[in-house]
CSV table of C-alpha atoms and ligand atoms in Angstrom, one decimal:
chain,number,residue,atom,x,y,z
A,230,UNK,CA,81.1,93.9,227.8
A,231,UNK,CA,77.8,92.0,226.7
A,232,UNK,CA,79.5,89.4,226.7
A,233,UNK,CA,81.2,89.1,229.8
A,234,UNK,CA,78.9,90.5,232.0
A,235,UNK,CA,76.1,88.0,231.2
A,236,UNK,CA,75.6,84.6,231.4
A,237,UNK,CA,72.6,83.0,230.1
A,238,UNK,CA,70.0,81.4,233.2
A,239,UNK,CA,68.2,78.1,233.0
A,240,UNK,CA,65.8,79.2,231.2
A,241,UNK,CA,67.7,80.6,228.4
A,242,UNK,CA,67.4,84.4,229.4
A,243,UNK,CA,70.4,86.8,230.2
A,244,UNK,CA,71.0,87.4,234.0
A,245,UNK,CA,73.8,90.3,234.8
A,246,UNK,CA,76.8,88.0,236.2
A,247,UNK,CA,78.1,91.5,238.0
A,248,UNK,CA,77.3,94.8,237.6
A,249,UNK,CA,78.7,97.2,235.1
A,250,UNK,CA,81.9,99.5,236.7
A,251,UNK,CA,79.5,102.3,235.4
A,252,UNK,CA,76.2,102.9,236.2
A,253,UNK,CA,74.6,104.3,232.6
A,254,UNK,CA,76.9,101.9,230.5
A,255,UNK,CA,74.1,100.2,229.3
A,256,UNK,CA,71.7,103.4,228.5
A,257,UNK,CA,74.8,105.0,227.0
A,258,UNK,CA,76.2,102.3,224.5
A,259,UNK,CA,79.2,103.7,224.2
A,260,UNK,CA,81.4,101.8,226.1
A,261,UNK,CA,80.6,98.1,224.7
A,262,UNK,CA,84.1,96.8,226.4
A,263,UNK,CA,84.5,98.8,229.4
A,264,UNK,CA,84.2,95.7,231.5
A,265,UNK,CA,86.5,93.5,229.6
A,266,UNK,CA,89.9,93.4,230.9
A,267,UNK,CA,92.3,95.5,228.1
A,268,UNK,CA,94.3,92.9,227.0
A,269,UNK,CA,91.1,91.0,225.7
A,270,UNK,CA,90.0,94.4,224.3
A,271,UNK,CA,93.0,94.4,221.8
A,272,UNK,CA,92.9,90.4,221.1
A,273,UNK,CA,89.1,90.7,220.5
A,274,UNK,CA,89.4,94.0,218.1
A,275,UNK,CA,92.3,92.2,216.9
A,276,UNK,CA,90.8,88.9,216.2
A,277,UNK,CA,87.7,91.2,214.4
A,278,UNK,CA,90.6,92.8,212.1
A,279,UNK,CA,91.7,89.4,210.8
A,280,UNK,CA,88.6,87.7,210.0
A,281,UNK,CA,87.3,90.8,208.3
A,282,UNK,CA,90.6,91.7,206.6
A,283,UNK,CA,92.0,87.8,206.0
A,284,UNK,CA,91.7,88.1,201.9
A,285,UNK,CA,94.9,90.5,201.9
A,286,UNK,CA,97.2,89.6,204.1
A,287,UNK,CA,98.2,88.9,207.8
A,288,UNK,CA,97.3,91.9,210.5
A,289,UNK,CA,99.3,93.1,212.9
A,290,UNK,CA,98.6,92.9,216.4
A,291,UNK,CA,96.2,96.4,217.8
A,292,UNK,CA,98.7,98.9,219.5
A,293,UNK,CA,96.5,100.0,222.6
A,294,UNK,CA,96.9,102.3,225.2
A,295,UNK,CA,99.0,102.6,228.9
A,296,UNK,CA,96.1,104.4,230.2
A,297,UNK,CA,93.4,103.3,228.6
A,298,UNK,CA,90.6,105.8,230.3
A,299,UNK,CA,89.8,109.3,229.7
A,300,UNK,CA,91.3,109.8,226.6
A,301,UNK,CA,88.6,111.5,224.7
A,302,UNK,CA,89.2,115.5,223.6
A,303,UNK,CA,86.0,115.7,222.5
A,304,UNK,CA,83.0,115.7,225.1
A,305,UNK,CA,79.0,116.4,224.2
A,306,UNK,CA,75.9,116.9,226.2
A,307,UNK,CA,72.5,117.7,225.2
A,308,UNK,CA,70.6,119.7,227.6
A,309,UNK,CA,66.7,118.6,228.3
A,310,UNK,CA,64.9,120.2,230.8
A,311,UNK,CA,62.8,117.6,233.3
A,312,UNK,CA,60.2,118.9,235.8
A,313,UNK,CA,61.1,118.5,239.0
A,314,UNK,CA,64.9,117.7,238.1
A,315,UNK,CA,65.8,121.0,236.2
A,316,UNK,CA,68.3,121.2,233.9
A,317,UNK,CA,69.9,117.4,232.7
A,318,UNK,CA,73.2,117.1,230.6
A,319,UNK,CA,73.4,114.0,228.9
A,320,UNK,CA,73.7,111.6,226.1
A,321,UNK,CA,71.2,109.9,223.8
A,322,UNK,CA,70.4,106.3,225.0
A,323,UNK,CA,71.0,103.7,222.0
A,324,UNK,CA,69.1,104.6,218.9
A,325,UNK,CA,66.9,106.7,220.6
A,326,UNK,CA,66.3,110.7,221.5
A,327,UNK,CA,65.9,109.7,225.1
A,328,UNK,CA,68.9,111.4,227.1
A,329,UNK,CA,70.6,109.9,229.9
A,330,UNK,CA,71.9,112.1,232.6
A,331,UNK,CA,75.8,112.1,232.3
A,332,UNK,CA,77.9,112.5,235.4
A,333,UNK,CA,80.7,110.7,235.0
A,334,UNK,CA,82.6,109.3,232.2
A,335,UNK,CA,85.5,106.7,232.3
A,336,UNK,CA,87.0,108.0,228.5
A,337,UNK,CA,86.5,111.4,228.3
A,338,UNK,CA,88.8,113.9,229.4
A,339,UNK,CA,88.6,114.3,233.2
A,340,UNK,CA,88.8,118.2,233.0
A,341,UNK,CA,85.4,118.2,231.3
A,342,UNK,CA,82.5,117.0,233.8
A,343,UNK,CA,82.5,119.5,236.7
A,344,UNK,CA,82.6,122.5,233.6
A,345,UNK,CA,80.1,120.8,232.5
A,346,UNK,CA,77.7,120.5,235.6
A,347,UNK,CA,78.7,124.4,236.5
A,348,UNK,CA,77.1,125.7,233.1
A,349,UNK,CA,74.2,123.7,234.2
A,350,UNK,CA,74.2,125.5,237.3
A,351,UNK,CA,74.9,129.3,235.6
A,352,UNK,CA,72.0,128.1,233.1
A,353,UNK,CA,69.6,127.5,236.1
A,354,UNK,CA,70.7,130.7,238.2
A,355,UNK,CA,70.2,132.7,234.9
A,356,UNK,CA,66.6,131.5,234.6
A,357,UNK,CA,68.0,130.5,231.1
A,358,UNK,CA,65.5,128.2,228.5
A,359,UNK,CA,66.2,124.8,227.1
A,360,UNK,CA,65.4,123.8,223.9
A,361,UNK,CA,62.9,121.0,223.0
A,362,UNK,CA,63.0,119.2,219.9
A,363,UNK,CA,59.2,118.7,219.8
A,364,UNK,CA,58.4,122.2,220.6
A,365,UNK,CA,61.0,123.8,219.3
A,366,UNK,CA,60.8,126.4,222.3
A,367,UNK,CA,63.7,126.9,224.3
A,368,UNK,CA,67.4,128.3,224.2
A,369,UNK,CA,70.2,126.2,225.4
A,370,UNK,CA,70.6,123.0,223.0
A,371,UNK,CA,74.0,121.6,223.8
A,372,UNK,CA,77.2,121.6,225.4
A,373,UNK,CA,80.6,120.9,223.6
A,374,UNK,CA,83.6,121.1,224.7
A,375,UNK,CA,87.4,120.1,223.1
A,376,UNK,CA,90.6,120.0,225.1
A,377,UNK,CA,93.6,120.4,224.1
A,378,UNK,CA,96.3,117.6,225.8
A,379,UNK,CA,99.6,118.9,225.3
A,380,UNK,CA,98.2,122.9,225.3
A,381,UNK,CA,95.7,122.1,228.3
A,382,UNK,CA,93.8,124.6,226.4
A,383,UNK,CA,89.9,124.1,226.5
A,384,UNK,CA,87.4,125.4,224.6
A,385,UNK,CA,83.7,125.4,225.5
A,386,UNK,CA,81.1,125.6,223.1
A,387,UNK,CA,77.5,126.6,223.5
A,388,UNK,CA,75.2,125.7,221.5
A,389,UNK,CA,72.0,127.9,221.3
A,390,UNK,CA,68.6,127.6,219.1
A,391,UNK,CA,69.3,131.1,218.1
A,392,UNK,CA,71.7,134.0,218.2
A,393,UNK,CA,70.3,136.1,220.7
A,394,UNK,CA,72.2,135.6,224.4
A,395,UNK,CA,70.9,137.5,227.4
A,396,UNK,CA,73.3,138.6,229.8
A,397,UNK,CA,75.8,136.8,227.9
A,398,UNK,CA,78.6,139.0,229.5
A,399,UNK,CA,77.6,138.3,232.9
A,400,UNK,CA,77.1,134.8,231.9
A,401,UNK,CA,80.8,134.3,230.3
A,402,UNK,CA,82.5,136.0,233.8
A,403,UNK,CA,80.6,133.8,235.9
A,404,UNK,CA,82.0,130.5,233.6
A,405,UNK,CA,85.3,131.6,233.8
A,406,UNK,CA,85.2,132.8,237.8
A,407,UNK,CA,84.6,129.2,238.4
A,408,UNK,CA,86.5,127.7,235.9
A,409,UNK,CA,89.6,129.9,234.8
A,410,UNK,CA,91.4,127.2,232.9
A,411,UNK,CA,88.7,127.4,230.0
A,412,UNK,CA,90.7,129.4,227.2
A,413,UNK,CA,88.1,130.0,224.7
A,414,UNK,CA,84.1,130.3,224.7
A,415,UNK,CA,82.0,130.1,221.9
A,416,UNK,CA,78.2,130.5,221.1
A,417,UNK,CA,76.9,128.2,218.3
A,418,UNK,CA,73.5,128.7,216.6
A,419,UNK,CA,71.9,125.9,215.6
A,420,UNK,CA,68.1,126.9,214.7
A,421,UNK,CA,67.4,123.9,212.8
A,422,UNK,CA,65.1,120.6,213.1
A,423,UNK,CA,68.3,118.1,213.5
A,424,UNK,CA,69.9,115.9,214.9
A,425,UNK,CA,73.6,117.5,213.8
A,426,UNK,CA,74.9,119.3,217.3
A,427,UNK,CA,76.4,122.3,215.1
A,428,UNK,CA,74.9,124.8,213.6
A,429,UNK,CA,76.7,126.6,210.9
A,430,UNK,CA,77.1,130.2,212.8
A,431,UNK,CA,79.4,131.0,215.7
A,432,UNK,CA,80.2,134.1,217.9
A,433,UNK,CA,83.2,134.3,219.8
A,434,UNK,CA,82.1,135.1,223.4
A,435,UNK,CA,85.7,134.7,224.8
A,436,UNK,CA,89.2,133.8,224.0
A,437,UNK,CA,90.4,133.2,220.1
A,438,UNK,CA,87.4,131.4,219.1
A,439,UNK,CA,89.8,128.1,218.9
A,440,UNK,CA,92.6,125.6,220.9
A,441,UNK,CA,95.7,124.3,219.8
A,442,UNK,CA,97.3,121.1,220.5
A,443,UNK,CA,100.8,119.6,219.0
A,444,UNK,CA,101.1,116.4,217.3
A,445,UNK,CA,104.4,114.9,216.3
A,446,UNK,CA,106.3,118.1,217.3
A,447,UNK,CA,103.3,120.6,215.2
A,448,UNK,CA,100.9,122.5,216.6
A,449,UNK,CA,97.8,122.9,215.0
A,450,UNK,CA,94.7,125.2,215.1
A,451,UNK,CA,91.1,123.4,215.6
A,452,UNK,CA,88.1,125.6,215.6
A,453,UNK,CA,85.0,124.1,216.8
A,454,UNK,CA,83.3,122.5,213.8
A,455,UNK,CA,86.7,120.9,212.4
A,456,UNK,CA,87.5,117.2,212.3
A,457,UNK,CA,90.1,116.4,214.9
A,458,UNK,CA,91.0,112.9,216.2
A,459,UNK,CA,89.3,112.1,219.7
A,460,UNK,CA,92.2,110.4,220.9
A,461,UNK,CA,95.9,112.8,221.0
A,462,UNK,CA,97.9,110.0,222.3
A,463,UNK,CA,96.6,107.0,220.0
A,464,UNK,CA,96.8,109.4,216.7
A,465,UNK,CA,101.0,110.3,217.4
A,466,UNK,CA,101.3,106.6,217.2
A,467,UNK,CA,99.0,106.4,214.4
A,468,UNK,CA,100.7,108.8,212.4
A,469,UNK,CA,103.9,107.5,212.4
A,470,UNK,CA,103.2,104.2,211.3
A,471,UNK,CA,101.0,105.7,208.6
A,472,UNK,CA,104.3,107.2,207.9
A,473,UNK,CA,106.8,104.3,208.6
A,474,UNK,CA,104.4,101.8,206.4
A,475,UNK,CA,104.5,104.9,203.5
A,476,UNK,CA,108.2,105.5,203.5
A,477,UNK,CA,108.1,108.0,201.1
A,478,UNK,CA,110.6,109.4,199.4
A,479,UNK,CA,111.9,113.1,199.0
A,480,UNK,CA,111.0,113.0,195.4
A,481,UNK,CA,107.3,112.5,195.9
A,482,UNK,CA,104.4,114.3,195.6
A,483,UNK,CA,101.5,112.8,198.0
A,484,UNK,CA,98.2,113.7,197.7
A,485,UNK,CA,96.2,113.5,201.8
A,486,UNK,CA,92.9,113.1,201.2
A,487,UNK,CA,90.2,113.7,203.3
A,488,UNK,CA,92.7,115.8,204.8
A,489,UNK,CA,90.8,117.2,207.9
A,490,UNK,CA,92.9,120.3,209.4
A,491,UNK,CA,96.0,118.9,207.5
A,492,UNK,CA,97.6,117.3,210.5
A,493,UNK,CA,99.2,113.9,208.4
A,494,UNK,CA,100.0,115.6,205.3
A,495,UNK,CA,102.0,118.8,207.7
A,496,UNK,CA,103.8,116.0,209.7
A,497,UNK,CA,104.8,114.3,206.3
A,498,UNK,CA,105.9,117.3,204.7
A,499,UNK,CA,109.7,117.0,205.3
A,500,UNK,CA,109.0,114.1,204.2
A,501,UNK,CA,108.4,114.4,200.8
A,502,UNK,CA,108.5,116.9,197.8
A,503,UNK,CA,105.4,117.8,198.1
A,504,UNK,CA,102.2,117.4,199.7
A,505,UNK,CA,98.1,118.3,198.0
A,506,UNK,CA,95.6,118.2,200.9
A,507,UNK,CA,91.7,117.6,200.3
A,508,UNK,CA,89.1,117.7,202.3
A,509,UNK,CA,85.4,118.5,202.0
A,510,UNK,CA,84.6,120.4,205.2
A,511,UNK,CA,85.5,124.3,205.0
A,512,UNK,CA,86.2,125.1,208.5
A,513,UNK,CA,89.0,122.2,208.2
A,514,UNK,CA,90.7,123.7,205.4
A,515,UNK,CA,91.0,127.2,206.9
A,516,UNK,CA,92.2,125.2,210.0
A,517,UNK,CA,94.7,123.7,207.9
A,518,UNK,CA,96.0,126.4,205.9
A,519,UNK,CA,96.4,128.5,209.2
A,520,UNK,CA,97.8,125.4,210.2
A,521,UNK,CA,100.8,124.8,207.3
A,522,UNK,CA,101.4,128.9,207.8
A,523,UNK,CA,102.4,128.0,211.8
A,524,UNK,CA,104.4,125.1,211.9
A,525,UNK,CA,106.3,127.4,208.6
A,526,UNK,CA,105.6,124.2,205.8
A,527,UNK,CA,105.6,125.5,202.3
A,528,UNK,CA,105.3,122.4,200.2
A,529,UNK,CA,101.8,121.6,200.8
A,530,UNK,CA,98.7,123.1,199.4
A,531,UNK,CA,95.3,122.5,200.6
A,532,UNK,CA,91.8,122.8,198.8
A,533,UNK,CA,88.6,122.2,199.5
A,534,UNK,CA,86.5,120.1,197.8
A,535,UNK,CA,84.9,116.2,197.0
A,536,UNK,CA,88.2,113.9,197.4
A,537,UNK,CA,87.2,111.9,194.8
A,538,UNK,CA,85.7,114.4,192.6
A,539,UNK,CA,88.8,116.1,192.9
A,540,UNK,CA,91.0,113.4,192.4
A,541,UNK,CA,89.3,112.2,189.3
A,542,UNK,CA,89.5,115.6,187.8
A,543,UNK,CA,93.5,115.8,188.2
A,544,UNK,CA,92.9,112.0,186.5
A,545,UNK,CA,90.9,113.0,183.8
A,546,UNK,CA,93.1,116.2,183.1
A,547,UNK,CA,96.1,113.9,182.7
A,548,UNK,CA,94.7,111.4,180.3
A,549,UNK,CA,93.6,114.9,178.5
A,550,UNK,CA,97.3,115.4,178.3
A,551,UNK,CA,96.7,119.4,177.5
A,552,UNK,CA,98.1,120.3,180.6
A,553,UNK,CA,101.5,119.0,182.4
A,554,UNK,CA,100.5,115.7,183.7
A,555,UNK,CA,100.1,115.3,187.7
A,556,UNK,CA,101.8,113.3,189.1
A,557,UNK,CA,101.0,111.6,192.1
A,558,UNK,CA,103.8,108.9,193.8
A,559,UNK,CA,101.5,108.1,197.0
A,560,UNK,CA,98.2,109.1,198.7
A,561,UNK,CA,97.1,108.6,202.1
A,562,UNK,CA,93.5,108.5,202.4
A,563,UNK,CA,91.5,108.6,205.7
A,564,UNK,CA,87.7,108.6,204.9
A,565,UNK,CA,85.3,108.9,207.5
A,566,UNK,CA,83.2,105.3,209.2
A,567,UNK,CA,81.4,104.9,205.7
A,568,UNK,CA,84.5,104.4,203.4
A,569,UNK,CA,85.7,105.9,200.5
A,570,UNK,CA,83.0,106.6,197.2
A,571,UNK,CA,83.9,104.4,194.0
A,572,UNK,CA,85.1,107.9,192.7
A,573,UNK,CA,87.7,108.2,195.0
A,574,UNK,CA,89.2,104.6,194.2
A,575,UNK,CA,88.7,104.6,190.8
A,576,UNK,CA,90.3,107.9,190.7
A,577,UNK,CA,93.3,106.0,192.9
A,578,UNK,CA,93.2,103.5,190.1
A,579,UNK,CA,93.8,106.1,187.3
A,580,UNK,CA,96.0,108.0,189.0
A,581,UNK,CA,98.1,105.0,189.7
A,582,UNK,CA,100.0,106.0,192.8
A,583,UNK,CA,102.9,103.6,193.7
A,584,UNK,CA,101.6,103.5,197.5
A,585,UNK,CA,97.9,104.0,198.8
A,586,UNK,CA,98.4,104.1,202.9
A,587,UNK,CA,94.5,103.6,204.1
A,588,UNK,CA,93.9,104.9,207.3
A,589,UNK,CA,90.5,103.6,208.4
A,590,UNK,CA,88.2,103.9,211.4
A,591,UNK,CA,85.6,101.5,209.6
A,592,UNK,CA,87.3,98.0,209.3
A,593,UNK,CA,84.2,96.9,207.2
A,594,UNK,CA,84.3,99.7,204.8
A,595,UNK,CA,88.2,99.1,205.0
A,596,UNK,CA,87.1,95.7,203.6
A,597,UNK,CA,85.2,96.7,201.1
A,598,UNK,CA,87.2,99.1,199.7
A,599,UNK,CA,90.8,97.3,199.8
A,600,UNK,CA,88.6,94.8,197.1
A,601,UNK,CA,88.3,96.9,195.1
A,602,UNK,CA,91.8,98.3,195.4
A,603,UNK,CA,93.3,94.8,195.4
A,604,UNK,CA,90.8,93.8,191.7
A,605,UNK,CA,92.1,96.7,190.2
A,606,UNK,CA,95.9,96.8,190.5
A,607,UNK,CA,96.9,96.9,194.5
A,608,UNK,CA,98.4,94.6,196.8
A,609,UNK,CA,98.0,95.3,200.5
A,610,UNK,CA,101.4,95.0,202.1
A,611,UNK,CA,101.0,95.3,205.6
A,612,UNK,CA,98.4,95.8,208.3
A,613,UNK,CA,98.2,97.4,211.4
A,614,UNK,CA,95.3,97.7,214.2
A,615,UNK,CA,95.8,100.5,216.1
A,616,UNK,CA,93.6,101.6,219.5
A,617,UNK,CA,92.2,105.4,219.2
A,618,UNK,CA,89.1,103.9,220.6
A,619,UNK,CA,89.9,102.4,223.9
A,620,UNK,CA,86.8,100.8,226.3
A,621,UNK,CA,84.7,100.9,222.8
A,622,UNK,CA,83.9,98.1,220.0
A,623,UNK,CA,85.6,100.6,217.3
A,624,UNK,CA,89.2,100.0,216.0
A,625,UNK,CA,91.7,101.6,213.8
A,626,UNK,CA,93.3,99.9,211.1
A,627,UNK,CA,96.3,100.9,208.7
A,628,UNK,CA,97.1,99.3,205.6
A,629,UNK,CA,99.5,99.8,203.1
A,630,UNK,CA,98.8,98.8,199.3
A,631,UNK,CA,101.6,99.2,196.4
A,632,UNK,CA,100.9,99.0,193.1
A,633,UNK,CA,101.9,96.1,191.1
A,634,UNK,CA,103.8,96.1,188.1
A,635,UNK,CA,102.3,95.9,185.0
A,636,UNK,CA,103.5,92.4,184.2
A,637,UNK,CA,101.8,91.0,187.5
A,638,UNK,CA,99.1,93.4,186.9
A,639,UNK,CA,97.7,91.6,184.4
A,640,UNK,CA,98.4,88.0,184.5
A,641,UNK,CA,95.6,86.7,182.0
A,642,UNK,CA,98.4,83.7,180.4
A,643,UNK,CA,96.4,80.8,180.4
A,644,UNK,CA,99.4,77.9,181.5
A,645,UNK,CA,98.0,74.7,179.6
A,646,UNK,CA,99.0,71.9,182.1
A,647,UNK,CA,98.6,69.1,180.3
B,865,SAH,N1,93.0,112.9,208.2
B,865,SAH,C1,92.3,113.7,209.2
B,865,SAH,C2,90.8,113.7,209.1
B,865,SAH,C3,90.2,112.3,209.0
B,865,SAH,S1,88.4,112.3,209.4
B,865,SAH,C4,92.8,113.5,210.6
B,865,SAH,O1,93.5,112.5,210.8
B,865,SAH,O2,92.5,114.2,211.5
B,865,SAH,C5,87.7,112.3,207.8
B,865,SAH,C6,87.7,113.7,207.2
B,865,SAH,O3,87.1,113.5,205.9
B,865,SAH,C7,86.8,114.7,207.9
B,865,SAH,O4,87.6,115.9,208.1
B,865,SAH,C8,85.7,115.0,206.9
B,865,SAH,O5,85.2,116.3,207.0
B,865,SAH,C9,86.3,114.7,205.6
B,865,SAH,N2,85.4,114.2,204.5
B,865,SAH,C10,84.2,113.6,204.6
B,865,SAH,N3,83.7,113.3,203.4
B,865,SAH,C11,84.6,113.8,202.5
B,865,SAH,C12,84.7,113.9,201.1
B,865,SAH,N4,83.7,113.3,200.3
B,865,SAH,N5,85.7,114.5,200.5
B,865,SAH,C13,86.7,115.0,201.2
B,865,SAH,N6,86.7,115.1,202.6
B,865,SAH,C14,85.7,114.4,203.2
């Protein structure tokens, strides 16, 4: 968006060329490309991919979106009160605690906004609090909510600076008077000094306490504190070429790391012989087991814990040889933004899979970490860009690495020329 919406003035200073199709964009930061045309989105992203990924190999072109607007399942406010304004839902601006008043977005799901503004009314009509960080006095911190796009389910989460809620009856039957599509409510408490929206306690004011969506033909269970993708219709498409790059066989035993609620590693399951999910986060795994119990898979087995602590420990117990030796034919590994820890890939390494499939939502980190895979024994096969993060400067990337034989492994015959 910087880009095209400025031009640079005589006197070397940025002057807006037109204005941005919406009026916070700039506050916000979210939406760096909303005002490039999408085509030049995915050439751009695409154009990032290969220079950052042009040591191993040639990268597809990015896969974007039909309708590339308000595809996010995933919507947050913070709450701030402002004399003489009341009560204002909003984002932080850039790198900073200021909020900006949100009432409209172009990516997030549509269904989202007027709940929003309405709990902002209920909180006003029931005289409720709202917290300040600097005081730390107040009640009403944040509002989350998470919709589900083939269930239409919606949860709403609130999130309050402690456990006590007035009138919270009263307060839940006027929500869903207004707004009877909501399918689940749930109170949050975060009483801590940070910036994390969640806190780590929940009460169920309404509904199950969760949604459910379907990906690939399975439905899974996401509570509020779980890792889900933000975008439904970008992460079918994402999935399968995960899969169709993997094309594993019905011998293997795959290991998903950084498994989330177990959605890949469910939808590879009849794929394979067997599947081992990890995944750090708690809530996830009790999403995912629930989730393996309801789509009726019984070859996968989920645990929580450090993926690359608890890869290097099924490593180290095989080179110990006391017990049968795991074997692990592939992993797909989808870290978060930061990349994987030198653990995890070392781990890879000993454990020797014949296919790594990297999903990655980090294409630097991706870089980094597909050297160290490609100096110790992997060669990246393909490369695909894929758009989960539509009017935004992020992009998707997966990569396939197999592992070379150990002839062309190591290569270390000097050929005398002369
Ligand atoms: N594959 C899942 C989740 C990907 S997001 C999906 O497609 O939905 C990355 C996940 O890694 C998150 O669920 C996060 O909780 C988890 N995670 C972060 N650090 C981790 C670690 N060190 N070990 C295992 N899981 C981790």
């Amino acid at each position: 968006m910087e880009k095209d919406n400025k031009k640079t003035n005589n006197k070397g200073n940025n002057v807006n060329k037109n204005k941005s199709m919406c009026s916070i964009s700039e506050k916000c930061g979210g939406c760096q490309y909303l005002d490039v045309e999408y085509e030049k989105q995915l050439k751009d992203k695409h154009k990032k991919l290969k220079k950052l990924l042009k040591d191993y190999g040639e990268v597809d072109d990015v896969i974007g979106m039909k309708t590339p607007l308000h595809y996010r399942n995933k919507v947050h406010r913070v709450l701030e009160f402002r004399k003489g304004k009341g009560v204002i839902a909003g984002t932080y601006e850039e790198k900073s605690h200021r909020v900006v008043p949100v009432k409209h977005c172009y990516i997030e799901d549509e269904r989202c906004q007027c709940i929003i503004d309405d709990i902002c009314e209920l909180i006003k009509s029931f005289k409720m609090t709202i917290f300040n960080e600097d005081t730390g006095f107040g009640f009403m911190r944040h509002i989350l909510l998470r919709t589900g796009n083939t269930s239409g389910q919606i949860m709403v989460v609130l999130v309050t600076a402690n456990g006590a809620f007035p009138s919270k009856k009263n307060f839940v039957n006027a929500l869903l008077k207004k707004h009877p599509e909501i399918t689940t409510i749930v109170q949050n408490i975060n009483d801590k000094k940070t910036s994390m929206v969640l806190g780590t306690r929940e009460n169920i004011l309404y509904g199950k306490g969760f949604i459910e969506d379907t990906l690939c033909g399975r439905k899974f269970k996401i509570s509020s504190r779980s890792f889900y993708q933000v975008n439904p219709v970008q992460t079918e498409i994402l999935y399968k070429k995960a899969l169709k790059f993997a094309d594993f066989k019905k011998t293997d035993r795959i290991i998903d790391a950084y498994c989330g609620i177990g959605t890949i590693g469910i939808i590879a399951s009849d794929k394979v012989e067997e599947v081992i999910g990890v995944e750090l986060n708690k809530d996830a795994v009790r999403d995912a087991i629930t989730n393996a119990k309801l789509n009726g898979v019984k070859n996968i087995k989920f645990y929580n814990n450090d993926a690359g602590k608890f890869m290097k420990d099924i490593a180290l117990a095989n080179e110990e040889g006391e017990l049968d030796k795991v074997v692990i034919d592939g992993v797909i590994m989808d870290p978060p933004r930061t990349g994987s820890s030198e653990e995890f890939l070392e781990a890879v390494t000993m454990l020797a899979p014949k296919k790594v499939v990297y999903i990655s939502c980090g294409p630097e980190s991706l870089a980094s970490d597909l050297k160290y895979l490609a100096s110790h024994g992997y060669e990246v096969q393909k490369m695909c860009g894929v758009d989960m993060f539509a009017m935004t400067e992020h992009v998707e990337t997966v990569a396939l690495l197999s592992k070379l034989s150990e002839a062309t492994n190591h290569i270390d015959i000097k050929v005398d020329m002369d």
